[in-house]
XYZ file of C-alpha atoms in Angstrom:
118
model
C 0.000 0.000 0.000
C 1.014 3.559 -0.710
C -0.535 6.446 1.175
C -0.687 9.846 -0.498
C -1.561 13.124 1.189
C -1.936 16.347 -0.790
C -1.514 19.842 0.556
C -1.073 23.359 -0.731
C -4.379 24.032 -2.432
C -6.183 27.332 -2.071
C -7.236 30.484 -3.826
C -4.970 32.274 -6.279
C -5.547 35.113 -8.702
C -5.212 34.574 -12.416
C -1.579 34.889 -13.395
C -0.431 33.872 -9.936
C 1.385 30.820 -8.628
C 0.650 27.973 -6.269
C 2.592 24.872 -5.262
C 0.896 21.599 -4.437
C 2.638 18.896 -2.438
C 2.013 15.173 -2.211
C 3.614 13.271 0.652
C 3.979 9.556 -0.055
C 4.484 6.768 2.442
C 4.120 3.046 2.845
C 6.468 1.536 0.274
C 9.727 2.135 -1.497
C 8.806 4.342 -4.392
C 11.712 3.663 -6.745
C 9.561 1.635 -9.149
C 6.595 3.997 -9.098
C 5.377 6.684 -11.417
C 3.686 9.585 -9.634
C 1.012 11.691 -11.224
C -1.220 14.705 -10.755
C -4.794 14.751 -11.985
C -7.593 17.273 -11.659
C -11.361 17.304 -11.816
C -13.418 20.427 -12.377
C -17.128 20.592 -11.507
C -19.204 18.751 -14.086
C -16.147 17.440 -15.913
C -14.246 14.178 -16.009
C -10.989 13.777 -14.188
C -8.050 14.624 -16.436
C -4.347 13.953 -16.423
C -2.098 16.905 -15.582
C 1.476 15.656 -15.213
C 3.556 12.704 -14.106
C 7.120 11.908 -13.058
C 9.031 8.675 -12.602
C 10.373 8.343 -9.109
C 13.677 6.788 -10.141
C 14.681 8.544 -13.357
C 12.674 11.726 -13.031
C 11.252 11.658 -16.550
C 8.235 13.924 -16.845
C 5.087 14.099 -18.949
C 2.650 17.020 -19.149
C -0.762 17.578 -20.606
C -0.942 20.103 -23.408
C -3.087 22.418 -21.292
C -0.426 22.913 -18.610
C 2.866 22.394 -20.444
C 5.098 25.402 -20.030
C 3.139 26.680 -17.011
C 3.231 23.800 -14.526
C 6.271 21.886 -13.310
C 6.267 18.515 -11.580
C 9.222 17.675 -9.363
C 10.199 15.426 -6.478
C 12.278 15.358 -3.345
C 13.477 11.822 -2.765
C 14.708 12.551 0.734
C 11.272 13.768 1.797
C 9.284 11.198 -0.210
C 7.326 14.133 -1.530
C 6.529 15.362 -4.988
C 5.208 18.708 -6.112
C 3.215 20.518 -8.738
C 4.354 24.095 -9.232
C 1.549 26.018 -10.906
C 2.578 29.263 -12.593
C 0.579 31.649 -14.771
C -2.594 30.179 -13.331
C -5.800 30.504 -15.337
C -9.439 30.326 -14.188
C -9.784 27.107 -16.172
C -7.205 25.527 -13.849
C -9.835 25.614 -11.088
C -10.423 22.039 -9.948
C -9.825 19.487 -7.238
C -6.279 18.241 -7.725
C -5.351 14.661 -6.899
C -1.993 12.991 -6.636
C -1.694 9.360 -7.636
C 0.843 6.558 -7.964
C 1.277 3.455 -10.090
C 3.900 0.796 -10.663
C 3.089 0.135 -14.309
C 0.352 -0.114 -16.888
C -2.251 2.503 -17.618
C -4.248 2.744 -14.409
C -3.054 4.480 -11.266
C -3.337 2.292 -8.199
C -3.227 4.760 -5.326
C -4.875 8.137 -4.885
C -4.798 11.008 -2.461
C -7.875 12.681 -1.052
C -7.668 15.752 -3.266
C -7.048 19.428 -2.670
C -9.113 22.319 -4.031
C -7.476 24.914 -6.251
C -9.490 27.973 -7.211
C -8.166 30.550 -9.668
C -10.054 33.834 -9.627
C -10.270 36.056 -12.676
C-alpha cells in the first residue's frame, strides 16, 4: 500500500502561482510513477502531469505544459506541482496518484481544491 496526502491548495488570482505537495508513504517508491490529476465541476478527471520516481522523466498535458512543473524530493518522499501563470480554467480538485506500471493508477490522495479567480 502507498498512502498519499496532498496539501497546498487554495485560492490564487489569475496569473499567480501555487505549489501543491504530495507526501507519499508506505512503500519504497523507486519503481513507481507519480502523477497529478484534476477534476473540475461537471467534468471528467483529467491527467495533468507525471514523473518517474527513479529517473525523473516527466510528462505534461498540453493544457499545462510550459506553465506547470512537476518535481520530487526523494529525501522527503514528496513530490510537487508548481503552478505558474494560473488561469481560471485551472480551477479544480487536484489529486496525486501513484502506479507501478500499466495505464491505471493504483493509489490516490484525497484531493485538494485549487481555485483561480479572474
